[in-house]
CSV table of C-alpha atoms and ligand atoms in Angstrom, one decimal:
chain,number,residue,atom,x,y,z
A,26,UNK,CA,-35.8,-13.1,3.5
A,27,UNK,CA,-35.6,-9.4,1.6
A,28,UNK,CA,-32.3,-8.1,0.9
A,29,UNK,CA,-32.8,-5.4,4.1
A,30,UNK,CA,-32.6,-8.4,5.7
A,31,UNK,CA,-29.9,-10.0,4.4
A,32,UNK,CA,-27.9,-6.9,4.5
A,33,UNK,CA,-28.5,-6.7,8.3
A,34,UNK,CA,-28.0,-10.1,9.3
A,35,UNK,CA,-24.4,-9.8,6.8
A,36,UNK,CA,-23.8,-6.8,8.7
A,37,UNK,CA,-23.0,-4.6,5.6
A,38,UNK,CA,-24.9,-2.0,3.8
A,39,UNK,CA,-28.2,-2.6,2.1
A,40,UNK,CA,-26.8,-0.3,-1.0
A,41,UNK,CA,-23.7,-3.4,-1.7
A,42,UNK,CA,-26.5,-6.5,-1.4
A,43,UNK,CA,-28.7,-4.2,-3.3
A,44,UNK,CA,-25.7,-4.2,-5.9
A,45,UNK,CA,-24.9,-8.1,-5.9
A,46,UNK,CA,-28.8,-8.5,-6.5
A,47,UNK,CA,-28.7,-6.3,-9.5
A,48,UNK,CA,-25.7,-7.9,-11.3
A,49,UNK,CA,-26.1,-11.0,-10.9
A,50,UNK,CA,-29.9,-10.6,-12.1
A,51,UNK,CA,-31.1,-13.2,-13.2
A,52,UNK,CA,-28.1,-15.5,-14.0
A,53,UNK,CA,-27.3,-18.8,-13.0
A,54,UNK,CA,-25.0,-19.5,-10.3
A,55,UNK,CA,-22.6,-22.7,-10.7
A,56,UNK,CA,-22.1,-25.0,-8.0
A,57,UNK,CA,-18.6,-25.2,-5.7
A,58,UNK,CA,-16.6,-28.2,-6.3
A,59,UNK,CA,-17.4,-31.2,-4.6
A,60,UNK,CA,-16.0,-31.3,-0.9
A,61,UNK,CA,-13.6,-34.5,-1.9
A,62,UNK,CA,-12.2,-32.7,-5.3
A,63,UNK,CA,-11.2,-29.5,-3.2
A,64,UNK,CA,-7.7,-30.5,-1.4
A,65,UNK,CA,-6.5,-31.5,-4.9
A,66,UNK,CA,-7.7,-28.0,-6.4
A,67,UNK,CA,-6.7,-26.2,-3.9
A,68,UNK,CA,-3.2,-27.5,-3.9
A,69,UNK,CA,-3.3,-26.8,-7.9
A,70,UNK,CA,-4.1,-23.1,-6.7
A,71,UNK,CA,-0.8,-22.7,-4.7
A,72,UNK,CA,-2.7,-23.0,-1.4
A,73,UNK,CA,-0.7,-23.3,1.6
A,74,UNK,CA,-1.4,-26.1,4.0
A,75,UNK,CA,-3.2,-23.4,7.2
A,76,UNK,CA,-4.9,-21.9,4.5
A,77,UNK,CA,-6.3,-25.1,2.4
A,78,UNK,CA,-7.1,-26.0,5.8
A,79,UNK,CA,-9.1,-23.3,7.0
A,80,UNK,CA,-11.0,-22.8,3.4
A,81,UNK,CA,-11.9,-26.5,4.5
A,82,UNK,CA,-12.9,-26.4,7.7
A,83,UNK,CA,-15.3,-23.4,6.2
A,84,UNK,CA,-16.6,-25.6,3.4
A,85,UNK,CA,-20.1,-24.4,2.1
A,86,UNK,CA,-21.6,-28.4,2.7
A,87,UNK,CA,-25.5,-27.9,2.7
A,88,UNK,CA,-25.7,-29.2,6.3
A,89,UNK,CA,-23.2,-26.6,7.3
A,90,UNK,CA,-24.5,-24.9,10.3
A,91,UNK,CA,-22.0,-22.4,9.8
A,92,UNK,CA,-23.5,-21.6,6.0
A,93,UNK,CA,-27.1,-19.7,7.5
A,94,UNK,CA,-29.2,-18.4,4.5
A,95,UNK,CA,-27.6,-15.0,4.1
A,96,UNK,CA,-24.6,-16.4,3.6
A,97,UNK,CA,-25.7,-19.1,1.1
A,98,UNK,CA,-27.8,-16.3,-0.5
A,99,UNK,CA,-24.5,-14.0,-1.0
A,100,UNK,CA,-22.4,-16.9,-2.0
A,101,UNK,CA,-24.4,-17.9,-4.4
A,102,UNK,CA,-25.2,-14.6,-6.4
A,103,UNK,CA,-21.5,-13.2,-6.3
A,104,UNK,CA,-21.2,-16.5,-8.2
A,105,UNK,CA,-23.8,-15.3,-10.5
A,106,UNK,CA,-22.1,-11.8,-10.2
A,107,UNK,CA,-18.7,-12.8,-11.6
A,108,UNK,CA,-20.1,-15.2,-14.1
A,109,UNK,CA,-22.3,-12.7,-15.7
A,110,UNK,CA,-18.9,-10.8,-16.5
A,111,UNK,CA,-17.6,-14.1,-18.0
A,112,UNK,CA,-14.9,-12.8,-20.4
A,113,UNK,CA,-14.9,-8.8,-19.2
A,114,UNK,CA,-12.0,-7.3,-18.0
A,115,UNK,CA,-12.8,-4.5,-15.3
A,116,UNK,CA,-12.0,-4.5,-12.3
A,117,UNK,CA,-15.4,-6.2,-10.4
A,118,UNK,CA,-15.8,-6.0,-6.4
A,119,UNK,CA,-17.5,-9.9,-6.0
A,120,UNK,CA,-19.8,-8.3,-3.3
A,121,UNK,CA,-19.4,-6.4,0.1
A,122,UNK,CA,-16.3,-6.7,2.4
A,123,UNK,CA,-17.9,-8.9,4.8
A,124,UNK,CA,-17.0,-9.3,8.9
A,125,UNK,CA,-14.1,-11.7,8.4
A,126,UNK,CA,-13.8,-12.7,12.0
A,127,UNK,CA,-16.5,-14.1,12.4
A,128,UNK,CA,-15.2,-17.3,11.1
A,129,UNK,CA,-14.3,-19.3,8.3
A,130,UNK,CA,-17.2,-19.1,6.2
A,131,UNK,CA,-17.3,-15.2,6.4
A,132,UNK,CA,-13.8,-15.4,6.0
A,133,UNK,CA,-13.3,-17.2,3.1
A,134,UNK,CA,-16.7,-16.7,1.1
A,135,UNK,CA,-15.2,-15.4,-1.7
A,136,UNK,CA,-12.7,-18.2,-1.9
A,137,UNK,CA,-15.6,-20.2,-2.4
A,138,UNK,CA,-16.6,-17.7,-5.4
A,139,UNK,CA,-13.4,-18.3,-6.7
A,140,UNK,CA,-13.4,-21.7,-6.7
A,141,UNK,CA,-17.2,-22.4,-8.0
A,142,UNK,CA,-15.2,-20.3,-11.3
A,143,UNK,CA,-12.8,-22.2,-11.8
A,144,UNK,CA,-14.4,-24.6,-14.0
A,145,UNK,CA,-16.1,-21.4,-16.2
A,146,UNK,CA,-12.8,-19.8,-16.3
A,147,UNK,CA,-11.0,-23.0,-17.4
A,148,UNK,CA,-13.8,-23.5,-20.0
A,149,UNK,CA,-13.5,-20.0,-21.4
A,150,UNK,CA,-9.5,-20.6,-21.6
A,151,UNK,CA,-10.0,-23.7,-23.3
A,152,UNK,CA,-12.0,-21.5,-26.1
A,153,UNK,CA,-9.3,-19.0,-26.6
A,154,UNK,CA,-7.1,-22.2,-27.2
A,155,UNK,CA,-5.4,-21.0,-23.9
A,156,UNK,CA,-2.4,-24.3,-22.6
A,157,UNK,CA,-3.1,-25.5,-19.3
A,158,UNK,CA,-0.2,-24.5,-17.9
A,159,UNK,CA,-0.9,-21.1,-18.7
A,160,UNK,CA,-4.3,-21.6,-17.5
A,161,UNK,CA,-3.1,-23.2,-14.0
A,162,UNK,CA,0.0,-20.6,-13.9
A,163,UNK,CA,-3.3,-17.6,-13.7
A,164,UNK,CA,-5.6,-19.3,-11.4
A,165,UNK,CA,-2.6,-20.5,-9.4
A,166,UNK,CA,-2.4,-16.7,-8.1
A,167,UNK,CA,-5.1,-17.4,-5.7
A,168,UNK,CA,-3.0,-19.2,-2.8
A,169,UNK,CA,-0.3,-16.3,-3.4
A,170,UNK,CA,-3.1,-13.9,-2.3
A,171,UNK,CA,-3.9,-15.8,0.7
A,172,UNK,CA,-0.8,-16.2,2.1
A,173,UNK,CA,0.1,-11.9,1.5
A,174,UNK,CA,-3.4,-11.7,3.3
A,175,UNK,CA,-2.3,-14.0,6.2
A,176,UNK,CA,1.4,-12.3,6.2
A,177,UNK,CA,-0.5,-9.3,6.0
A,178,UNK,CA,-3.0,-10.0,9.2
A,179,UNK,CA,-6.2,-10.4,6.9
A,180,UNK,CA,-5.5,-6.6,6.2
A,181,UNK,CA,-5.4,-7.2,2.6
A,182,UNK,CA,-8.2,-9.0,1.5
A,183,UNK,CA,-10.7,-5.7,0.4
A,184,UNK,CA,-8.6,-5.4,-2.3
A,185,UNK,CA,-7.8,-9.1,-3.1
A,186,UNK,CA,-11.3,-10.5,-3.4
A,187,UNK,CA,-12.0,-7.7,-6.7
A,188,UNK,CA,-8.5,-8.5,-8.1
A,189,UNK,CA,-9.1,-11.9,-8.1
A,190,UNK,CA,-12.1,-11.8,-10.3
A,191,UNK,CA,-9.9,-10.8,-13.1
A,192,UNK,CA,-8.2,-14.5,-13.2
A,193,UNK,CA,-12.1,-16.2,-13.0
A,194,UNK,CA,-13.5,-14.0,-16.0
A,195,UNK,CA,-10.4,-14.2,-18.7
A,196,UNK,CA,-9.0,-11.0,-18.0
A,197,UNK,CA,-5.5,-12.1,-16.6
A,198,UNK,CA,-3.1,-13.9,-17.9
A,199,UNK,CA,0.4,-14.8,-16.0
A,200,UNK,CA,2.8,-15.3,-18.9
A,201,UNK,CA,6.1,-16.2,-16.9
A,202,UNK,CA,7.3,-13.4,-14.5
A,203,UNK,CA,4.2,-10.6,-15.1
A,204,UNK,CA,0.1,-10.9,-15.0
A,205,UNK,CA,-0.9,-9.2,-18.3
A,206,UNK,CA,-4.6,-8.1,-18.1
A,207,UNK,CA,-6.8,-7.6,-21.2
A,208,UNK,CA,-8.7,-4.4,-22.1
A,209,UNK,CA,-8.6,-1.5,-24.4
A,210,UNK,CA,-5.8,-1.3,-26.5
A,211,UNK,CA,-2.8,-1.7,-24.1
A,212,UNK,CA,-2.5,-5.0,-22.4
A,213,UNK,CA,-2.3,-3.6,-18.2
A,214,UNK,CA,1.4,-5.0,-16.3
A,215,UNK,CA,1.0,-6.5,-13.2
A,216,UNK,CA,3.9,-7.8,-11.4
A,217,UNK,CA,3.0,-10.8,-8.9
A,218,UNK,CA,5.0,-11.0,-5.4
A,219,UNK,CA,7.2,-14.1,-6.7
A,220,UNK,CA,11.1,-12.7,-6.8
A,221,UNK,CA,13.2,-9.8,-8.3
A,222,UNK,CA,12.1,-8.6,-11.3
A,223,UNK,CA,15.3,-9.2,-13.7
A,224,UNK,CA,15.4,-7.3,-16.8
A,225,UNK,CA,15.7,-10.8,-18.6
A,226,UNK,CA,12.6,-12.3,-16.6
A,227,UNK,CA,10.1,-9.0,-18.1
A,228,UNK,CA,11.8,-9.4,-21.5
A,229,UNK,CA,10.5,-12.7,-21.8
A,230,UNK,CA,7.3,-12.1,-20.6
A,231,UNK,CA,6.8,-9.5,-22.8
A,232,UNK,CA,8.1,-11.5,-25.5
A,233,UNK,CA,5.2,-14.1,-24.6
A,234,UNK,CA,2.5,-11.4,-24.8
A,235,UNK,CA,3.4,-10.7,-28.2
A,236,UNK,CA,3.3,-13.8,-29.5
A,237,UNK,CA,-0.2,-14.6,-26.6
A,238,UNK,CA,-2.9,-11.8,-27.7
A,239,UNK,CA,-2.6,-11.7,-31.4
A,240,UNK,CA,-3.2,-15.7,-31.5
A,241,UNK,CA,-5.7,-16.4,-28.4
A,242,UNK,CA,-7.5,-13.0,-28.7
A,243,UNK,CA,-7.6,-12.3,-32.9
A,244,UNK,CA,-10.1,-10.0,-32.1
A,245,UNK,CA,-8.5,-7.7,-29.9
A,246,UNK,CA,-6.1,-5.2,-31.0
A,247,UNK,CA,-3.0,-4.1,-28.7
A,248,UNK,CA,-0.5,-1.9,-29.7
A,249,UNK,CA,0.9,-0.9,-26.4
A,250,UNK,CA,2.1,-2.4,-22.5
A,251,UNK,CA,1.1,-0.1,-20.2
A,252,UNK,CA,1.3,-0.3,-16.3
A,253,UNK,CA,-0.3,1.8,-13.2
A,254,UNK,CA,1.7,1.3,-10.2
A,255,UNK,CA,4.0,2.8,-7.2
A,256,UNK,CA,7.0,1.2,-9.3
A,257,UNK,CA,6.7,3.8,-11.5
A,258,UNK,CA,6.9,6.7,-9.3
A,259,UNK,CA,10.3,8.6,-10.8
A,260,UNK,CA,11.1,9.4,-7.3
A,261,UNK,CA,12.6,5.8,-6.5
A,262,UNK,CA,15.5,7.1,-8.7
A,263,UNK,CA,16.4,9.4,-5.6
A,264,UNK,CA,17.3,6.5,-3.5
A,265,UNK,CA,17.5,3.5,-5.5
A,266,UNK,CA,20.7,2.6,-8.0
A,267,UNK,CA,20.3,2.9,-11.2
A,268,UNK,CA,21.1,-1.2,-12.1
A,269,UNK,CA,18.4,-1.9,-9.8
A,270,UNK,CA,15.4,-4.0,-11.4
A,271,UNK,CA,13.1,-1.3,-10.5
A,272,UNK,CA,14.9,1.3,-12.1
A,273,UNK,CA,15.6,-0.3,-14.8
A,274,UNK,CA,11.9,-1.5,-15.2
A,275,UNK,CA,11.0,2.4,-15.5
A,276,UNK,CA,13.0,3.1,-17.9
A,277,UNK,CA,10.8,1.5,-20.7
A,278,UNK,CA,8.0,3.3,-19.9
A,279,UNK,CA,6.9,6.8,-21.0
A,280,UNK,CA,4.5,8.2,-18.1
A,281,UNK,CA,1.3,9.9,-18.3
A,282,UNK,CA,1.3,13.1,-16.7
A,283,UNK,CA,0.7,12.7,-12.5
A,284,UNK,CA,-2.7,13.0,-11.5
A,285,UNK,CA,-3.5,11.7,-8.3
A,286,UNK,CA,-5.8,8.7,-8.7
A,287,UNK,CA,-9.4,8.8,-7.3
A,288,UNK,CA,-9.8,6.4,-4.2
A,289,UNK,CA,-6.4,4.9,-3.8
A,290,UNK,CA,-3.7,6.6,-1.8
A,291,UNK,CA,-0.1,6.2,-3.5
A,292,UNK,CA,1.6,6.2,0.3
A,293,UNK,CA,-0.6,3.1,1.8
A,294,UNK,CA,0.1,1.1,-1.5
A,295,UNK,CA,3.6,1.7,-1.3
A,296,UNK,CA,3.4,0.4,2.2
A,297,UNK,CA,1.1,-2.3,1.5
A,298,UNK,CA,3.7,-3.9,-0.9
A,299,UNK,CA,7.0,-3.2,0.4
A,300,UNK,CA,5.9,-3.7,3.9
A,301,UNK,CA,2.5,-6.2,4.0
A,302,UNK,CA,1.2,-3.8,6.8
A,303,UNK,CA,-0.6,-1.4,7.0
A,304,UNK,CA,-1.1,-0.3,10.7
A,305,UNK,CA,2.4,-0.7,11.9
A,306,UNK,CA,3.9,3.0,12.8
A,307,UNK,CA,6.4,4.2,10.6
A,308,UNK,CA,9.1,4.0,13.0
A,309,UNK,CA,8.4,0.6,13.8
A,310,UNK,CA,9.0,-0.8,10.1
A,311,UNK,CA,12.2,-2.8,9.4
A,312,UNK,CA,15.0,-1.0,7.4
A,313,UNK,CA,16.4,-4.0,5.9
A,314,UNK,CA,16.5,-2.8,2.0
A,315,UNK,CA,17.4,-0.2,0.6
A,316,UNK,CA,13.9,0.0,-0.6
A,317,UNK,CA,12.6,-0.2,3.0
A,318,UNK,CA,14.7,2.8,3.9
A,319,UNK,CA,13.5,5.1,1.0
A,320,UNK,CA,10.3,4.7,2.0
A,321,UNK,CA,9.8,5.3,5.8
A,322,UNK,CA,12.8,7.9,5.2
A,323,UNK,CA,10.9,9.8,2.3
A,324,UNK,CA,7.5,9.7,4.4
A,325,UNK,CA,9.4,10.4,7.1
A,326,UNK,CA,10.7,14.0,5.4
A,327,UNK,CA,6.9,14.9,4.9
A,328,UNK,CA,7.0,13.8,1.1
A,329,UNK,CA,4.6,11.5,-0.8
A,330,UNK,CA,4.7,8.6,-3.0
A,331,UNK,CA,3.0,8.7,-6.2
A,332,UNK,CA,0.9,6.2,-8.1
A,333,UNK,CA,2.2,6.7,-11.8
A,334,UNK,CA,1.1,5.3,-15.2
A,335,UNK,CA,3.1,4.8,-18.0
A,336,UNK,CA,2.8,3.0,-21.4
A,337,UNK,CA,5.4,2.1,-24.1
A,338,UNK,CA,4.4,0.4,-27.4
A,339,UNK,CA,4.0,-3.6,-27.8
B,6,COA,C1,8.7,-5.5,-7.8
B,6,COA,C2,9.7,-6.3,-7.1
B,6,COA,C3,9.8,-7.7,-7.6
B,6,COA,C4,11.1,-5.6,-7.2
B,6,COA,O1,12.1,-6.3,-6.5
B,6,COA,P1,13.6,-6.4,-7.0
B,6,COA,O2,13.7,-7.0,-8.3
B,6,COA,O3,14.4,-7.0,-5.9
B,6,COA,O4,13.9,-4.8,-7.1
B,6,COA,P2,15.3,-4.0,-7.1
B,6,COA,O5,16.4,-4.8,-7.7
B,6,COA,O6,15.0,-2.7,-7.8
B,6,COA,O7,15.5,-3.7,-5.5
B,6,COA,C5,16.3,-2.6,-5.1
B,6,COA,C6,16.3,-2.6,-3.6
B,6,COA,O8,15.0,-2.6,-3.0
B,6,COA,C7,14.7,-3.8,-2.3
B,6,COA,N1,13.3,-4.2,-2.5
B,6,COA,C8,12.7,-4.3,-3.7
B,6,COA,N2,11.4,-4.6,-3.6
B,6,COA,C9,11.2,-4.7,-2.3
B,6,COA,C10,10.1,-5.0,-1.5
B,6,COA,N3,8.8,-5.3,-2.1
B,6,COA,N4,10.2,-5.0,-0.2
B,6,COA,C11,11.3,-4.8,0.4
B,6,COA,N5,12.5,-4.5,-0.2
B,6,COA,C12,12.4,-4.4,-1.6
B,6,COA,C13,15.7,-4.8,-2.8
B,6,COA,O9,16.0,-5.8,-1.8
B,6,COA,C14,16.9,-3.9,-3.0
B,6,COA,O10,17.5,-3.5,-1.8
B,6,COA,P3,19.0,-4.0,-1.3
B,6,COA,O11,19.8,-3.6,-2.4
B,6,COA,O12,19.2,-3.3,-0.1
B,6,COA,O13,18.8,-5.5,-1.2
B,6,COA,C15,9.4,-6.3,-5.5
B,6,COA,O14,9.3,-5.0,-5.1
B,6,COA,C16,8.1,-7.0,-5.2
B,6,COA,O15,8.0,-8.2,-5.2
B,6,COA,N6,7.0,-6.2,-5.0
B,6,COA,C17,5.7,-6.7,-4.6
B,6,COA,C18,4.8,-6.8,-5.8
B,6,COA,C19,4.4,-5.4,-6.3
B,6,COA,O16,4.7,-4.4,-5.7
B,6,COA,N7,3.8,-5.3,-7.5
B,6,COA,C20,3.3,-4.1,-8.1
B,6,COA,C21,2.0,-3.8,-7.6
B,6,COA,S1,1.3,-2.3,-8.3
């Protein structure tokens, strides 16, 4: 089979297999659990019970009739993909969005990714003298994901399935209430769907990261937090009070000047996370919060959200 072929018979464009060929070169891939260890990982992941048993009933067994070549091809070089980036920290697209519906092998390939790296990842936090509860607090992000994808009627997997590589290469960390992801000189903010974001609960995550980088990563040198996100956008002052946690989360960061970033549009994200939809008509989104309000009421007045950055020293 040539990848023109493979590319057809995934039903995505030759130019993404082409892509998934070329990174993953010549590495190795590394094998998916055993079939008997997975209900025991996947529980340690933060699965939930439909999707554990969906990524089951999908499970890449080598008499699967549902695993034809193309997919075993794809599965196993976006292994090779992501394990060739062993230890980098940019953002890295496992291979094409593929036709989710057409069951769960499709669905859940990159699950299967994910969990062929979970040994590598735990291997490379053991050499950074990462704790295993810091190790199984990261990974652990994965069921999280798949139940905001479910919530979110599979709409939010295209993004997920690059995120998610950060946590199998070393990138991301989740150090109590934040994910703080390596690179450059400022450690990136992330802030993980799991409750309000207490001035107390960031403090001590922050306070974590100080004390983290400097003695798991000697070599890398951070002198700043810094954070791209729709929390920052100053506009949520207009309609949020100022004790709120997001407000007050703003307030330690110093922005960049706006620029609006290539490829992502500031109103979806907004939506994606306050709402977990993205095709339900503005007028048809609930206005529980006051957060809910601002945001269909701000869109609704023509206005636009805005995707800010901001850093403020470590
Ligand atoms: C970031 C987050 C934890 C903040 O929640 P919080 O600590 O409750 O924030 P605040 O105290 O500022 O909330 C102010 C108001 O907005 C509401 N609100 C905050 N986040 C909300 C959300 N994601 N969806 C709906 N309402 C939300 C609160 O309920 C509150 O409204 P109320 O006073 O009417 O109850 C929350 O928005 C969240 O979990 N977001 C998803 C993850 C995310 O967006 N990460 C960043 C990705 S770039």
């Amino acid at each position: 089979m040539d990848l023109d072929d493979i590319a057809t018979r995934l039903d995505v464009p030759f130019e993404d297999v082409d892509r998934v060929h070329r990174l993953a070169g010549e590495q190795p891939s590394t094998p998916v659990p055993a079939r008997a260890n997975a209900p025991a990982l996947l529980d340690r992941l933060a699965a939930k019970p439909d999707d554990a048993a969906e990524i089951m009933a999908g499970w890449p067994d080598s008499d699967s009739t549902q695993w034809t070549p193309e997919l075993r091809w794809l599965l196993d070089r976006s292994i090779a993909l992501v394990r060739a980036d062993l230890g980098g920290h940019e953002w890295l697209p496992p291979g094409p969005a593929l036709p989710r519906e057409r069951g769960p092998a499709w669905r859940h390939l990159y699950v299967y990714t994910y969990l062929a790296m979970v040994d590598m990842a735990r291997g490379y936090h053991r050499d950074h003298g990462v704790s295993d509860a810091v190790s199984w607090a990261t990974l652990a992000d994965l069921g999280r994901n798949l139940a905001i994808d479910r919530r979110m009627n599979r709409q939010g997997w295209s993004v997920m399935q690059s995120w998610l590589t950060l946590h199998s290469r070393g990138a991301l960390y989740e150090l109590g209430r934040l994910q703080h992801h390596r690179g450059g000189t400022a450690i990136d903010l992330h802030i993980p769907d799991s409750g309000p974001l207490t001035p107390a609960a960031v403090e001590a995550s922050l306070d974590e990261a100080r004390v983290f980088f400097p003695r798991h990563f000697p070599d890398e040198h951070y002198t700043s937090f810094a954070c791209g996100s729709w929390l920052l956008d100053p506009q949520l002052g207009e309609y949020l009070p100022e004790e709120s946690n997001i407000v007050r989360f703003q307030r330690r960061f110093e922005l960049e000047p706006y620029q609006e970033p290539a490829g992502l549009d500031a109103d979806v994200e907004v939506v994606r996370f306050v709402f977990r939809s993205l095709t339900t008509p503005l007028n048809q989104l609930p206005r529980h919060t006051a957060l809910q309000r601002a945001v269909v009421d701000h869109l609704r007045a023509g206005r636009h959200w805005q995707w800010r950055r901001g850093r403020f020293p470590m």
